[in-house]
């Protein structure tokens, strides 16, 4: 009997029940898909960490290993059960043998034992050691495609002329490249001397990988190596602790996608609350009748709790299934970003986690509507409405517990307490601000005396009891502002970095010019260009406080632990101005070396004038005092340095030079060929081509985020539908009243049209303000591009949104408009 | 010439494949200025008849003429201006628009009619029914009697030819019922209104010019009463 009653209750309110189920499903789809996908990606890139890092123990440095470390490695490799392999990685330009084409490639020179773990698949199906002999290279297919070469052709790498022996089809040790700057070229270690890229000062990543038969020896081995390694320069790690740029990239991407998913979940939660409130509102008479015939609160609560559980379970199953299906789409959506060895699948953990999330979200968002059941009094049988009573203390306590639970859930999803709490506070704040704004606008409109009758009625309708006008506007505006901000950000990044490339900005960067090559380089160019000295160094301490490498690496942005390029003025810094300090290097205070710091890095390390910075320049310590702080006045496409010193303090340090050239686009390729033919160690970067690569990445990332943000819009739409359902009775009553008083259907349609138009306009205006502000802030303060509000496109998008709201709102009211009034006159309370 | 004419009006509903007859071949004429009560027990078909006569519902068969116009087949939009100008409604459940205050509720039909004097007329009517001080009150802030007085003002604002009233005192206590009846009858007399009222109140029936008795959807008797 109870079950039948329950099912009849659901069938009787099937529209509201459907919206509720869809909201539950929507709240879970993104979370389940992202969590499951994240786990799969992590399994692919971290789960098999040995394959990714190529050893049990990994030693890395940007400089040749120190004598002490070399000694330690030699001793270790002499032990039984320890095998090793070394690699040297660098970016350099490779050329066709006829010098008719060149390409920046990611070159990796490897010893025969490589790879100790993981795999490198070749097109021939042979093993790497068998193919990669002295005088040969194996390359990624892009090298052949872009240079028009074939297997068996010669390839110029540095000073070497090597034969292309095979193609790489998969490489587990290769980082996933968001930017396809340098397709892989593998070179045998025996050719290291031939290509002469290491000796001449190119940026090289030196790596030694060790394989230990006895896994218990890993910690001791690390300790032994660390004891001999140069601090802050030579890094020793295990496969489990070694950081990965890929992991970091995906961590960042998933973090932002999780933000969007949590946002969608919260919006869908509001939809849940709204649709359940609508459902229960339609049951008020039944509840009052049940009370009148003796049902107590516990019975009613149990009954409707069961109803919620039943619908939630259905929604959760749909959400989890939808999430699993959505995950399959990710392969196309993420495209080249994904690691080769990714295996998609949904584990039991994903499902359990999805159910737990669903339960928590449902529990929180259904609390208030369920608590309201207790407020329905038997006398509602007569009056048909429930008085608004202040909420009981237990309700507030439950609400507080629910908020705590939901907060925990959000924090767990984002794995970041501060961001999680900020996000929740931000969303609630945003919704509160928009609600207040809408409330104010409605109140102001209501006071206007001489509004035309349909508009006046539309305003009154927005204020009708049970109408979720504020929550509709708040959620639609919040969801749409996210989409708008993404669009504006994408458009501005394109405009700032890609489309409107400054006409005088350099378009060809040349790196690693040696001191003794400067004159010849100028001769080759036929003109003198500024050559910026580059001295690689690490910042080790600020005011005596060591840089906390672990804490720094946890951050999502730039890090103080990375290697910096120090320099001294070489001309061309005219696009910078001082924001602190009298001059670049005023009199040396306290006898310390002065250093001028760029504002970006000063902000990262909270550096001020007079602060003492300690650097490690390839093993040589340098203590300097901040003498000035600079800021940039032009695009980031012009050369700049975070740390500038007086020349005399860096003149003796090992250094290379960097030039930023402005060359007519059609001459870039020929000049690249001439430079690398004459100076094989010099790397060139065609910034125009890189900009196109960047555009593709920006577009792809925008597509991914937009895809997820679209679910938030869907949640807004569901809230609108649930509000229409919640106010169906009131709408019918209005239509009946209008009709019996002589209004024709045009009038009724006009009122409903204006009502929805106002909803859409309020949402659109709020979204426009919030979206523009967010995009402006991100462009100005994070990406540092000149902000263009793109008003025409923005207004176009807002108009589209308004039309969608009007269409949805009118569609939900058409059935009501068409009915004859007599049928409802008896039914209406 | 009667102001309202019903010829062979029937109304049927389909329920679970069965045909339910609510009204059966009703013939009725109402003269201009006449006060007619349709009396009958609950479920006899009073309200359905009133709905059909006022054009709020359509008969299954038969014709209805209102002020010389056959309204039987008119669409909702064709009926709208007739309802606005020729008829007024007073219901048992008041049916005031909850989002409008008393004055706005009364003004509403006149505003639909683009009457520039809507406000003045509404103020005058509310004053006449003793609600001058409650103009700004919303329906939920008014008592049942007050709500019904506002509804009567609303029904009168466009000077209709006929008022349809469905159990206007059904939701009121005896004192308020008495007041509403007196008010309606005063206004009917003053304005020479035609009043067609469905009720099972004997005291109200006694005041009518004519009582049409209805049972099981059929007219079972008519009594013309002395003025």
PDB file of N, CA, C and O in Angstrom, chain B residues 6 9 23 26 28 38 45-54 212 214 219:
ATOM      1  N   UNK B   6     -30.577  30.747 -23.677  1.00  0.00           N
ATOM      2  CA  UNK B   6     -29.969  29.421 -23.844  1.00  0.00           C
ATOM      3  C   UNK B   6     -30.994  28.527 -24.530  1.00  0.00           C
ATOM      4  O   UNK B   6     -32.143  28.478 -24.112  1.00  0.00           O
ATOM      5  N   UNK B   9     -29.383  23.664 -24.341  1.00  0.00           N
ATOM      6  CA  UNK B   9     -27.974  23.530 -23.945  1.00  0.00           C
ATOM      7  C   UNK B   9     -27.743  22.242 -23.160  1.00  0.00           C
ATOM      8  O   UNK B   9     -28.452  21.961 -22.186  1.00  0.00           O
ATOM      9  N   UNK B  23     -25.491  18.659 -17.955  1.00  0.00           N
ATOM     10  CA  UNK B  23     -26.658  19.483 -18.283  1.00  0.00           C
ATOM     11  C   UNK B  23     -27.410  18.821 -19.426  1.00  0.00           C
ATOM     12  O   UNK B  23     -26.795  18.290 -20.358  1.00  0.00           O
ATOM     13  N   UNK B  26     -31.172  22.382 -21.739  1.00  0.00           N
ATOM     14  CA  UNK B  26     -31.642  23.531 -20.943  1.00  0.00           C
ATOM     15  C   UNK B  26     -32.114  24.643 -21.878  1.00  0.00           C
ATOM     16  O   UNK B  26     -31.397  25.032 -22.803  1.00  0.00           O
ATOM     17  N   UNK B  28     -33.397  28.600 -21.488  1.00  0.00           N
ATOM     18  CA  UNK B  28     -33.530  29.669 -20.479  1.00  0.00           C
ATOM     19  C   UNK B  28     -33.397  31.034 -21.140  1.00  0.00           C
ATOM     20  O   UNK B  28     -32.503  31.248 -21.947  1.00  0.00           O
ATOM     21  N   UNK B  38     -30.346  30.752  -9.888  1.00  0.00           N
ATOM     22  CA  UNK B  38     -30.375  29.348 -10.287  1.00  0.00           C
ATOM     23  C   UNK B  38     -30.154  28.558  -9.006  1.00  0.00           C
ATOM     24  O   UNK B  38     -29.092  28.657  -8.384  1.00  0.00           O
ATOM     25  N   UNK B  45     -25.603  20.982 -11.200  1.00  0.00           N
ATOM     26  CA  UNK B  45     -25.202  21.534 -12.498  1.00  0.00           C
ATOM     27  C   UNK B  45     -25.290  23.051 -12.551  1.00  0.00           C
ATOM     28  O   UNK B  45     -25.133  23.652 -13.616  1.00  0.00           O
ATOM     29  N   UNK B  46     -25.506  23.700 -11.385  1.00  0.00           N
ATOM     30  CA  UNK B  46     -25.655  25.172 -11.345  1.00  0.00           C
ATOM     31  C   UNK B  46     -24.419  25.874 -11.928  1.00  0.00           C
ATOM     32  O   UNK B  46     -24.529  26.713 -12.812  1.00  0.00           O
ATOM     33  N   UNK B  47     -23.277  25.507 -11.375  1.00  0.00           N
ATOM     34  CA  UNK B  47     -22.052  26.210 -11.781  1.00  0.00           C
ATOM     35  C   UNK B  47     -21.714  25.946 -13.242  1.00  0.00           C
ATOM     36  O   UNK B  47     -21.280  26.854 -13.959  1.00  0.00           O
ATOM     37  N   UNK B  48     -21.953  24.717 -13.699  1.00  0.00           N
ATOM     38  CA  UNK B  48     -21.675  24.412 -15.111  1.00  0.00           C
ATOM     39  C   UNK B  48     -22.565  25.260 -16.014  1.00  0.00           C
ATOM     40  O   UNK B  48     -22.108  25.821 -17.007  1.00  0.00           O
ATOM     41  N   UNK B  49     -23.831  25.394 -15.616  1.00  0.00           N
ATOM     42  CA  UNK B  49     -24.760  26.193 -16.420  1.00  0.00           C
ATOM     43  C   UNK B  49     -24.289  27.653 -16.461  1.00  0.00           C
ATOM     44  O   UNK B  49     -24.260  28.281 -17.530  1.00  0.00           O
ATOM     45  N   UNK B  50     -23.891  28.149 -15.285  1.00  0.00           N
ATOM     46  CA  UNK B  50     -23.425  29.531 -15.215  1.00  0.00           C
ATOM     47  C   UNK B  50     -22.176  29.734 -16.094  1.00  0.00           C
ATOM     48  O   UNK B  50     -22.044  30.743 -16.799  1.00  0.00           O
ATOM     49  N   UNK B  51     -21.287  28.753 -16.070  1.00  0.00           N
ATOM     50  CA  UNK B  51     -20.058  28.838 -16.884  1.00  0.00           C
ATOM     51  C   UNK B  51     -20.395  28.895 -18.362  1.00  0.00           C
ATOM     52  O   UNK B  51     -19.788  29.662 -19.116  1.00  0.00           O
ATOM     53  N   UNK B  52     -21.348  28.084 -18.763  1.00  0.00           N
ATOM     54  CA  UNK B  52     -21.701  28.035 -20.194  1.00  0.00           C
ATOM     55  C   UNK B  52     -22.438  29.312 -20.599  1.00  0.00           C
ATOM     56  O   UNK B  52     -22.146  29.899 -21.638  1.00  0.00           O
ATOM     57  N   UNK B  53     -23.334  29.766 -19.738  1.00  0.00           N
ATOM     58  CA  UNK B  53     -24.083  30.984 -20.069  1.00  0.00           C
ATOM     59  C   UNK B  53     -23.167  32.204 -20.153  1.00  0.00           C
ATOM     60  O   UNK B  53     -23.394  33.115 -20.939  1.00  0.00           O
ATOM     61  N   UNK B  54     -22.116  32.182 -19.343  1.00  0.00           N
ATOM     62  CA  UNK B  54     -21.210  33.345 -19.330  1.00  0.00           C
ATOM     63  C   UNK B  54     -20.089  33.213 -20.358  1.00  0.00           C
ATOM     64  O   UNK B  54     -19.280  34.119 -20.513  1.00  0.00           O
ATOM     65  N   UNK B 212     -34.901  29.751 -10.835  1.00  0.00           N
ATOM     66  CA  UNK B 212     -34.889  28.618 -11.767  1.00  0.00           C
ATOM     67  C   UNK B 212     -34.313  27.436 -10.988  1.00  0.00           C
ATOM     68  O   UNK B 212     -33.170  27.489 -10.537  1.00  0.00           O
ATOM     69  N   UNK B 214     -32.966  23.691 -10.534  1.00  0.00           N
ATOM     70  CA  UNK B 214     -32.266  22.745 -11.393  1.00  0.00           C
ATOM     71  C   UNK B 214     -31.904  21.502 -10.572  1.00  0.00           C
ATOM     72  O   UNK B 214     -31.518  21.605  -9.396  1.00  0.00           O
ATOM     73  N   UNK B 219     -33.755  21.669 -15.818  1.00  0.00           N
ATOM     74  CA  UNK B 219     -34.596  22.646 -15.119  1.00  0.00           C
ATOM     75  C   UNK B 219     -35.859  21.914 -14.670  1.00  0.00           C
ATOM     76  O   UNK B 219     -36.560  21.318 -15.497  1.00  0.00           O
TER      77      UNK B 219
END
